[in-house]
Coordinates of C-alpha atoms in Angstrom, one line a residue:
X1 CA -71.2 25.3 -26.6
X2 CA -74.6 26.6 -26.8
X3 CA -74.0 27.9 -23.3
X4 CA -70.9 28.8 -22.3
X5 CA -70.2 28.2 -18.4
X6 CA -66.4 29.3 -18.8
X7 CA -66.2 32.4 -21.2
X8 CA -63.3 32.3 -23.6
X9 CA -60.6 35.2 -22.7
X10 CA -61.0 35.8 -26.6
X11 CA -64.7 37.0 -26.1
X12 CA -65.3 40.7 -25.4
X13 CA -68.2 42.9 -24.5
X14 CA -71.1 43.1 -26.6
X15 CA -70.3 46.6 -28.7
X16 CA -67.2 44.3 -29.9
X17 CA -68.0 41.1 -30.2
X18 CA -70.8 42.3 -32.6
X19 CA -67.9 44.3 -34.3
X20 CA -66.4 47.6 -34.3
X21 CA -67.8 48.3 -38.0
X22 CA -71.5 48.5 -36.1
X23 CA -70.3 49.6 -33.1
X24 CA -68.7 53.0 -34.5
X25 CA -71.5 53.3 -36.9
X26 CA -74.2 53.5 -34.1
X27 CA -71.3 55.8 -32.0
X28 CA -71.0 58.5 -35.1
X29 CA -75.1 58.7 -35.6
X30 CA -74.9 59.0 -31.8
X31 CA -72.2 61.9 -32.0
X32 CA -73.7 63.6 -34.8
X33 CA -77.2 64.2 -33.1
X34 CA -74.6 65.1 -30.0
X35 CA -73.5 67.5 -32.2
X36 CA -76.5 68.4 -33.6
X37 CA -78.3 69.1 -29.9
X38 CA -75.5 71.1 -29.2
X39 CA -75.2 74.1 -31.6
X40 CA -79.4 74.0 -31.5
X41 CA -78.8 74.9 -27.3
X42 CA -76.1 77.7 -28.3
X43 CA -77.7 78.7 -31.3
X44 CA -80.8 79.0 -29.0
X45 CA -79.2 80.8 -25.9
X46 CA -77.8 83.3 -28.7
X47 CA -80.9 84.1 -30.0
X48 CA -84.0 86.2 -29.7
X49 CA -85.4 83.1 -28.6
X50 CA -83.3 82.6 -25.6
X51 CA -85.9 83.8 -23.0
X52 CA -88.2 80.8 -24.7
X53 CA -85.6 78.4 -24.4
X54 CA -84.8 79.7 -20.7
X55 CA -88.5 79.2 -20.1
X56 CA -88.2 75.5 -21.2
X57 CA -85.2 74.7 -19.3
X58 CA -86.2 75.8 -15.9
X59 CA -90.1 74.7 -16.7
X60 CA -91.3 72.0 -14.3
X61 CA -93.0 69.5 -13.7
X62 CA -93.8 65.9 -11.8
X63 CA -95.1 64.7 -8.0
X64 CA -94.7 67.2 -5.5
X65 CA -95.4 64.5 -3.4
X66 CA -92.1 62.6 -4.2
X67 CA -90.0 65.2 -4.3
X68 CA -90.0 64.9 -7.9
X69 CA -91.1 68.4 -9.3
X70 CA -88.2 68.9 -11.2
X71 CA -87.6 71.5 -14.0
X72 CA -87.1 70.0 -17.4
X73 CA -83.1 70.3 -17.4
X74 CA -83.5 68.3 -14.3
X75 CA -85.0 65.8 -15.6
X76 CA -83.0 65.2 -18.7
X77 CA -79.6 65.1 -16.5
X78 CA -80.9 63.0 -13.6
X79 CA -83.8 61.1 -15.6
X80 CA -82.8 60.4 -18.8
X81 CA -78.9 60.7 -18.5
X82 CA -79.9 57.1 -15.7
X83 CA -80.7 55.2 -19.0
X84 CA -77.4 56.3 -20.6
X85 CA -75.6 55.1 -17.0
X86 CA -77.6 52.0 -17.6
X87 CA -76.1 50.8 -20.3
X88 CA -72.5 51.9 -18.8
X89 CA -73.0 49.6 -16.3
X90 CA -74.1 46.8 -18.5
X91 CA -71.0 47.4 -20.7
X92 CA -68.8 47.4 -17.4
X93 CA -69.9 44.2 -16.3
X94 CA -69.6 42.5 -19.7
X95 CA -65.6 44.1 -19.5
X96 CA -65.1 42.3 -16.0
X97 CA -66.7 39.2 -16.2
X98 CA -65.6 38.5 -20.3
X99 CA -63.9 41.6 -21.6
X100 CA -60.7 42.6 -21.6
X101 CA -61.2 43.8 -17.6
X102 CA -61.2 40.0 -16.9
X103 CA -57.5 39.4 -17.6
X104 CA -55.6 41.3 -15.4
X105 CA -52.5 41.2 -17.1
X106 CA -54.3 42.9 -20.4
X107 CA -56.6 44.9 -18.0
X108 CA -53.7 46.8 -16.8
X109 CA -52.4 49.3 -19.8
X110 CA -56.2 50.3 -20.0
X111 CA -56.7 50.7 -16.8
X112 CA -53.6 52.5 -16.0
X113 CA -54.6 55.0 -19.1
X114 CA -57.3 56.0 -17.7
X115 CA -56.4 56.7 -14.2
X116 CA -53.6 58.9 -15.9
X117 CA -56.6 60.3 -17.7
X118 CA -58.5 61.0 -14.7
X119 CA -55.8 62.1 -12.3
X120 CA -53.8 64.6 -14.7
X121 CA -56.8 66.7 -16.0
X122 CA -58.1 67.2 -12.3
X123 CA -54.2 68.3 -11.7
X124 CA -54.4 70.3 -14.3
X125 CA -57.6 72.0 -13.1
X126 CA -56.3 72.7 -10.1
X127 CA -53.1 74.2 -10.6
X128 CA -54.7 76.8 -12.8
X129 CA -57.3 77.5 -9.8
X130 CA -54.8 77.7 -7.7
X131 CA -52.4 80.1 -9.2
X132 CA -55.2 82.4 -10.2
X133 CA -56.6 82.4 -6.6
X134 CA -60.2 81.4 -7.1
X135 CA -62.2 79.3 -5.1
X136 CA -63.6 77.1 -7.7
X137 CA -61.5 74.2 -6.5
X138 CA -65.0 72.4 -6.8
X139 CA -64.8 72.0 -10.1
X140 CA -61.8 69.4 -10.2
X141 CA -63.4 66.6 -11.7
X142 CA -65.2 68.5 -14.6
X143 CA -62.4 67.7 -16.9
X144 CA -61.3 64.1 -15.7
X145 CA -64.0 62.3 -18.0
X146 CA -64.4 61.2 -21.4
X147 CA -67.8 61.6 -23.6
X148 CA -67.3 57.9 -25.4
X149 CA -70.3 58.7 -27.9
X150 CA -68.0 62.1 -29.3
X151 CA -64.6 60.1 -29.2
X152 CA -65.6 56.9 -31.1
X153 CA -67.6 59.5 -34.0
X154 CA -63.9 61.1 -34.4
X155 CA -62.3 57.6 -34.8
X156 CA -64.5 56.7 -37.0
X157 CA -64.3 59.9 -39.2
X158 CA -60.4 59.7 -39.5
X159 CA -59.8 56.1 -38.7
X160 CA -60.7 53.7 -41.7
X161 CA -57.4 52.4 -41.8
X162 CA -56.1 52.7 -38.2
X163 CA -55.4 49.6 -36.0
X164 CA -58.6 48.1 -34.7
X165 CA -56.6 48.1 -31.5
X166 CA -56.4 51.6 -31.2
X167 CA -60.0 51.3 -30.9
X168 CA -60.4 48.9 -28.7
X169 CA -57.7 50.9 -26.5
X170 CA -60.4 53.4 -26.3
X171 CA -63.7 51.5 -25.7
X172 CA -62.0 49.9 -22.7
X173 CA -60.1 52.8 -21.6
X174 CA -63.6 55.1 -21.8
X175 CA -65.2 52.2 -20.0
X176 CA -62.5 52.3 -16.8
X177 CA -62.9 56.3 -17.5
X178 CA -67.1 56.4 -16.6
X179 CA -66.8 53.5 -13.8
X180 CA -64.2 56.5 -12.0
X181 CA -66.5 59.2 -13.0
X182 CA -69.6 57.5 -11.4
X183 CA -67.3 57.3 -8.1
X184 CA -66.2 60.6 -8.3
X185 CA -70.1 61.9 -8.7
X186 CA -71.3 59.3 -5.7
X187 CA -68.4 59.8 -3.5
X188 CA -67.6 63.7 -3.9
X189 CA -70.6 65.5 -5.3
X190 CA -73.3 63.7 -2.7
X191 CA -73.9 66.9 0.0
X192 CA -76.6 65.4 1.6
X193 CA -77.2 61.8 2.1
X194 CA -80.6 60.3 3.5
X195 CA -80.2 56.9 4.6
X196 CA -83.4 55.7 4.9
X197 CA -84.3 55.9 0.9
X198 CA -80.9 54.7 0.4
X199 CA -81.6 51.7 2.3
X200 CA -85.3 51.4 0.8
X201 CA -83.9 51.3 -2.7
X202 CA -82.2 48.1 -1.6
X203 CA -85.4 46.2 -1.7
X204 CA -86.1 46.5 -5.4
X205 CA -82.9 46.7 -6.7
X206 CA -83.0 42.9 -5.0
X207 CA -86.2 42.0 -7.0
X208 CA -84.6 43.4 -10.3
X209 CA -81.6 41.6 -9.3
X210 CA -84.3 38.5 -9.0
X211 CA -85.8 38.8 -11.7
X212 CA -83.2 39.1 -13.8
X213 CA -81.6 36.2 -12.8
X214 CA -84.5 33.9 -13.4
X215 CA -84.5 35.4 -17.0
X216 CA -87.5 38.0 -16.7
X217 CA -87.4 40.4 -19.5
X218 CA -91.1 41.7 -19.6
X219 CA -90.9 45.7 -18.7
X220 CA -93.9 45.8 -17.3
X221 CA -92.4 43.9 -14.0
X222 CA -88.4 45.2 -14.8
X223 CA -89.0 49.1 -15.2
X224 CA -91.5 49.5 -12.3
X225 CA -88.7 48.0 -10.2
X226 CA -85.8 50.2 -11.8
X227 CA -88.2 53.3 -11.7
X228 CA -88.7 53.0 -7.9
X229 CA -84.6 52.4 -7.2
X230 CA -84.4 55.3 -9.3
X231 CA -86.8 57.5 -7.2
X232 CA -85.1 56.4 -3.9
X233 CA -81.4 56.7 -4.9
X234 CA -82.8 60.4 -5.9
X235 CA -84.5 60.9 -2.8
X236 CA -81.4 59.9 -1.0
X237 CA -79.4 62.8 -2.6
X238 CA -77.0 60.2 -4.4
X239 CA -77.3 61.6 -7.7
X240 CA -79.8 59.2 -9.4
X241 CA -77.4 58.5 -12.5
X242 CA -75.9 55.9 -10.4
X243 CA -78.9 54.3 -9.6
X244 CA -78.6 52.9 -13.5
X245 CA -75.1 51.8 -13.0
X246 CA -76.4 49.4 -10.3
X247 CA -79.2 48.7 -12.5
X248 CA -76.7 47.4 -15.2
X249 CA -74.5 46.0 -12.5
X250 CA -77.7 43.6 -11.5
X251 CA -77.9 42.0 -15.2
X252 CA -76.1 38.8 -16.0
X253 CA -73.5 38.5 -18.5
X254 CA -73.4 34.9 -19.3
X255 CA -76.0 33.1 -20.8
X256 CA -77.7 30.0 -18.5
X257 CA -80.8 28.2 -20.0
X258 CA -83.0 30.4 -17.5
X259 CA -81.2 33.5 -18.3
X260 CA -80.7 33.6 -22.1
X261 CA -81.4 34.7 -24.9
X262 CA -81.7 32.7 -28.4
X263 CA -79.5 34.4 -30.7
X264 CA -79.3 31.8 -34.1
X265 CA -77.4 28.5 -34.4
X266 CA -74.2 27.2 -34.4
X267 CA -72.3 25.1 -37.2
X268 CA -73.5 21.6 -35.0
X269 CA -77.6 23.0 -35.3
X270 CA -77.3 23.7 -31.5
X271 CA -79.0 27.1 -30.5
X272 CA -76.6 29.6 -29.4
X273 CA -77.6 32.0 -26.5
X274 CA -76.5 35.3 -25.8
X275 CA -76.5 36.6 -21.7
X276 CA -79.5 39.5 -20.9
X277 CA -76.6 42.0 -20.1
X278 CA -75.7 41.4 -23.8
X279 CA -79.4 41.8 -24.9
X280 CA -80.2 45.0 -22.6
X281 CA -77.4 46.9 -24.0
X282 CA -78.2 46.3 -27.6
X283 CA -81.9 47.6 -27.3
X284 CA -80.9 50.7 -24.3
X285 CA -77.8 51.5 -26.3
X286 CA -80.0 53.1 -29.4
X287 CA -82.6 55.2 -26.7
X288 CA -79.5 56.1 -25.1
X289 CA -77.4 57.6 -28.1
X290 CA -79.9 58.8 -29.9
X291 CA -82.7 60.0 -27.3
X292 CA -80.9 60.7 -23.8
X293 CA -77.8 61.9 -24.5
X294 CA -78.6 64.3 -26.7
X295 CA -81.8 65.7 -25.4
X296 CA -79.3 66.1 -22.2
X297 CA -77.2 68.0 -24.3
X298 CA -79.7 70.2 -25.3
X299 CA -80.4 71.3 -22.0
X300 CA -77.2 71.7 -20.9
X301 CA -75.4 73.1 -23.6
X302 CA -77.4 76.4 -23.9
X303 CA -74.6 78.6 -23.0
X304 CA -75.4 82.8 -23.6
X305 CA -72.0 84.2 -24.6
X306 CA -72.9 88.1 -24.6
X307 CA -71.2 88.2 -28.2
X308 CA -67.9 88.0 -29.2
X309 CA -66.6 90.5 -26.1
X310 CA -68.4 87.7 -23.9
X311 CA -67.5 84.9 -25.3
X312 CA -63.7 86.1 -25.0
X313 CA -64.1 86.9 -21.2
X314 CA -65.6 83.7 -20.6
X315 CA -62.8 82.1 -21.9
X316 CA -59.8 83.5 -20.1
X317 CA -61.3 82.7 -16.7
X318 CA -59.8 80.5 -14.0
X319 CA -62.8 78.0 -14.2
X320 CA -63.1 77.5 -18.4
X321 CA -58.6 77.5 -18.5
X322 CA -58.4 74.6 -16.0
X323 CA -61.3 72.7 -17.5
X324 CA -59.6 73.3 -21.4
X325 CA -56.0 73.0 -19.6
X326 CA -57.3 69.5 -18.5
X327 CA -59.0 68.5 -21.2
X328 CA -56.7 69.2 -23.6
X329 CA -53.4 68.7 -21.8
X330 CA -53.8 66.9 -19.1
X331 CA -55.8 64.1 -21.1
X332 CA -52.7 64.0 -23.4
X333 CA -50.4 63.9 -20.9
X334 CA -52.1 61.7 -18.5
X335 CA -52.9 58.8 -20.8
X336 CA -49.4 58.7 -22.7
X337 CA -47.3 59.3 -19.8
X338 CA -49.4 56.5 -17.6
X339 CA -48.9 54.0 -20.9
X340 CA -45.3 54.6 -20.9
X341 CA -44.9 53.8 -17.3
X342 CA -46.6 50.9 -17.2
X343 CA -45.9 48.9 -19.9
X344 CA -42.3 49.4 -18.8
X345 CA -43.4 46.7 -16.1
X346 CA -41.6 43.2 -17.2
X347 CA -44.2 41.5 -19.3
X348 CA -46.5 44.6 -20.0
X349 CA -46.5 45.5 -23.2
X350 CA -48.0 47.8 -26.1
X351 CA -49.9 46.2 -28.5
X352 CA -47.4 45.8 -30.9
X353 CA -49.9 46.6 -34.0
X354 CA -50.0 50.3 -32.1
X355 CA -46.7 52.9 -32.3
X356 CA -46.5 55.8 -29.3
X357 CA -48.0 58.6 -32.2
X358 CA -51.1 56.5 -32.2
X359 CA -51.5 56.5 -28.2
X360 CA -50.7 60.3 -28.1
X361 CA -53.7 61.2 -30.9
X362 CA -56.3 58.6 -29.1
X363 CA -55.3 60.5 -25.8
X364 CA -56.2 64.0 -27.4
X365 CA -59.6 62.3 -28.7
X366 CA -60.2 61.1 -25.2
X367 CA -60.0 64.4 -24.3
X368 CA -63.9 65.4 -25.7
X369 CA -65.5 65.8 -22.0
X370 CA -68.6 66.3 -23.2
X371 CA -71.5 64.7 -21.5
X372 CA -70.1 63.7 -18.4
X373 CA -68.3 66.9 -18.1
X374 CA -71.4 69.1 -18.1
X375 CA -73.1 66.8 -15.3
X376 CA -70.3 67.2 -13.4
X377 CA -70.0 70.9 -14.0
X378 CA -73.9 71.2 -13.4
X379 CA -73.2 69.2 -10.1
X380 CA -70.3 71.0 -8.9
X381 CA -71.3 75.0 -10.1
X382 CA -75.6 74.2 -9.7
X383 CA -77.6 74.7 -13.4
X384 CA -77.7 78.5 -13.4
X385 CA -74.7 81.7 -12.2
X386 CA -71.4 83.0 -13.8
X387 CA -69.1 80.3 -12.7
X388 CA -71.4 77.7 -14.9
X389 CA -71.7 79.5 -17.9
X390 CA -67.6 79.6 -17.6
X391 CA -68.0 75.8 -17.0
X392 CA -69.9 75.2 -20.3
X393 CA -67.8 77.3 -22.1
X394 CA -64.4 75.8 -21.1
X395 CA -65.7 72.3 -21.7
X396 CA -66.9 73.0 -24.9
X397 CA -63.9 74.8 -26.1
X398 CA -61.6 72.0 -24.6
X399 CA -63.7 69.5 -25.7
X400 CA -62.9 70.9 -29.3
X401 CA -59.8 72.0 -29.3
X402 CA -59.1 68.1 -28.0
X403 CA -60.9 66.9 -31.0
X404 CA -59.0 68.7 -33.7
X405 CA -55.5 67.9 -32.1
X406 CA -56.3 64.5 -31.6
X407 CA -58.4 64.3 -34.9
X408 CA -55.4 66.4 -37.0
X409 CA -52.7 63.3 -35.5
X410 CA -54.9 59.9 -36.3
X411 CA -55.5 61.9 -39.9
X412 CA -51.9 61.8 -40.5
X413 CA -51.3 58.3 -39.1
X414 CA -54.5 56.9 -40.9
X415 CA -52.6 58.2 -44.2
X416 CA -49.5 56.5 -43.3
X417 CA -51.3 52.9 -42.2
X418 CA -53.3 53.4 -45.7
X419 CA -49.9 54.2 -47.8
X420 CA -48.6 50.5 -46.0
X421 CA -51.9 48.7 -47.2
X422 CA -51.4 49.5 -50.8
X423 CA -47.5 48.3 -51.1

């Protein structure tokens, strides 16, 4: 059917029902430039042009008026980090309305991963704050997410030949993982709420919601409308990423013959239509990976080490063990140990293409923090002062030392999956 009233349970979200080929293509170039931002900011902060790049960080600029003179880091994690949010929330509404979210029974090994995944690493964190005796305890949640764009480049470096469930696993797993993480930042890292702009940003948020649902897609009416929500969930002291979550959450999935788009024909000659959710997160998806997330990165990752003697005291404090202790093992741990539990359930089960050493190296690989971690640690420790340098650090190293475990295990089973294809 040309539009589809009833989606199929065998349809998925957009980034895999255009297939995982393109979707981990787009993911690695996003990753790379991750990457890529990333040793420029240390590389930077290590240099005789730190003081520059300092200068450029805390630089700022915008309406006084509004509230809105913010310095340039600012702006990249609460302006541009909303557009990478937005298309979250248009890929977690496609996983609830025709993903794998929509089936509960399939839902519930994904969704119990990540809540392992989430609860262990902010365990993990806390224990090691704990038994050292500092007061960082604000830092739980710095290790409980997963940087998607990182993980889905690793898979697709060592994974040719590995189950495209596996994969799957993690899209929906990282999905579940960032709709938690955008709780955690609205419920726990909100000091200060103003209810008035809160309640103002209602009122276009309803005319995008409008719009939308008529089938608007002209950007001169939809981003004037997500701009101002923007402005007032920031104003409200909600941190304004969310206000892209709710953005996405606005969008429709399904196509209707007022909100569709024309995507080709089917075998019959009938035009087939794709839903704007669908549409939204094809063209946000590339600005996102390859323009926010990595100009974030850039600004956040810019971590002066002092040298090797710094780098090394850095490293063995409270804050940067629990954030590497979480990242590393308790996003092993977490993930494995909450798949075992569950699918002992009667009639949950494993996928049966996927064997327990393939769960425990996509669990290390979930394990890159990353983006999420940084905002979290910027939220939780403020932009500048010892216990954020400590932050970055930790989540870097973790965020590595996840990568190569989990990297260093999918190597060896993507050689045993490719020794089975050739018999």
């Amino acid at each position: 059917m040309p539009y589809p009233s009833d989606p199929s349970p065998r349809q998925a979200p957009h980034a895999i029902w255009r297939g995982i080929h393109q979707t981990l293509k787009q993911d690695s170039i996003g990753g790379l430039l991750l990457l890529c931002a990333t040793m420029a900011a240390l590389i930077l902060a290590n240099s005789p042009a730190a003081s520059w790049y300092q200068a450029l960080r805390n630089f700022t600029f915008g309406p006084e008026a509004l509230h809105l003179n913010l310095s340039v880091s600012t702006w990249a994690a609460d302006g541009l980090l909303a557009i990478f949010f937005f298309v979250v929330g248009l890929e977690l509404k496609e996983e609830f309305v025709v993903g794998k979210l929509r089936n509960p029974r399939t839902a519930i090994v994904p969704v119990a991963a990540a809540v392992g995944g989430v609860a262990l690493p902010a365990l993990f964190y806390a224990l090691v704050i704990s038994m050292s005796g500092s007061d960082a305890i604000k830092g739980w949640a710095i290790p409980a997410a997963t940087d998607i764009a990182f993980a889905i480049a690793v898979l697709a470096v060592v994974g040719k030949f590995l189950p495209a469930a596996l994969r799957t696993f993690l899209l929906t797993l990282a999905v579940v993982d960032d709709l938690m993480a955008i709780s955690i930042i609205a419920i726990f890292y909100t000091d200060h709420l103003a209810w008035l702009p809160l309640l103002l940003a209602l009122l276009p948020l309803a005319a995008f919601a409008i719009a939308v649902q008529r089938g608007v897609r002209a950007w001169w009416i939809l981003m004037p409308l997500g701009i101002a929500v923007w402005a007032l969930v920031h104003a409200s002291g909600i941190h304004a990423t969310v206000a892209g979550v709710l953005l996405g959450f606005m969008v429709p999935v399904i196509a209707t013959k007022r909100a569709g788009v024309h995507v080709g024909s089917n075998s019959k000659g009938e035009k087939v239509y794709e839903g704007l959710a669908a549409h939204f997160a094809d063209r946000w998806s590339i600005p996102s990976s390859i323009i926010a997330v990595p100009v974030f990165a850039f600004f956040a990752a810019g971590v002066p080490v002092g040298g090797l003697s710094g780098f090394m005291q850095a490293l063995t404090t409270p804050v940067a063990l629990g954030i590497m202790a979480g990242l590393v093992l308790g996003k092993a741990i977490g993930i494995t140990s909450a798949t075992f539990l569950v699918t002992r359930l009667p009639g949950i089960t494993l996928d049966p293409s996927l064997k327990w050493l393939d769960v425990l190296g996509m669990a290390f690989v979930a394990g890159i923090g990353f983006t999420v971690s940084l905002l979290v640690g910027e939220l939780a420790f403020g932009q500048d002062g010892a216990e954020t340098q400590y932050m970055k650090v930790g989540v870097l190293c973790g965020s590595l030392l996840a990568a190569f475990i989990g990297a260093a295990i999918l190597t060896a089973r993507n050689r045993s999956y490719r020794a089975a294809a050739k018999r």
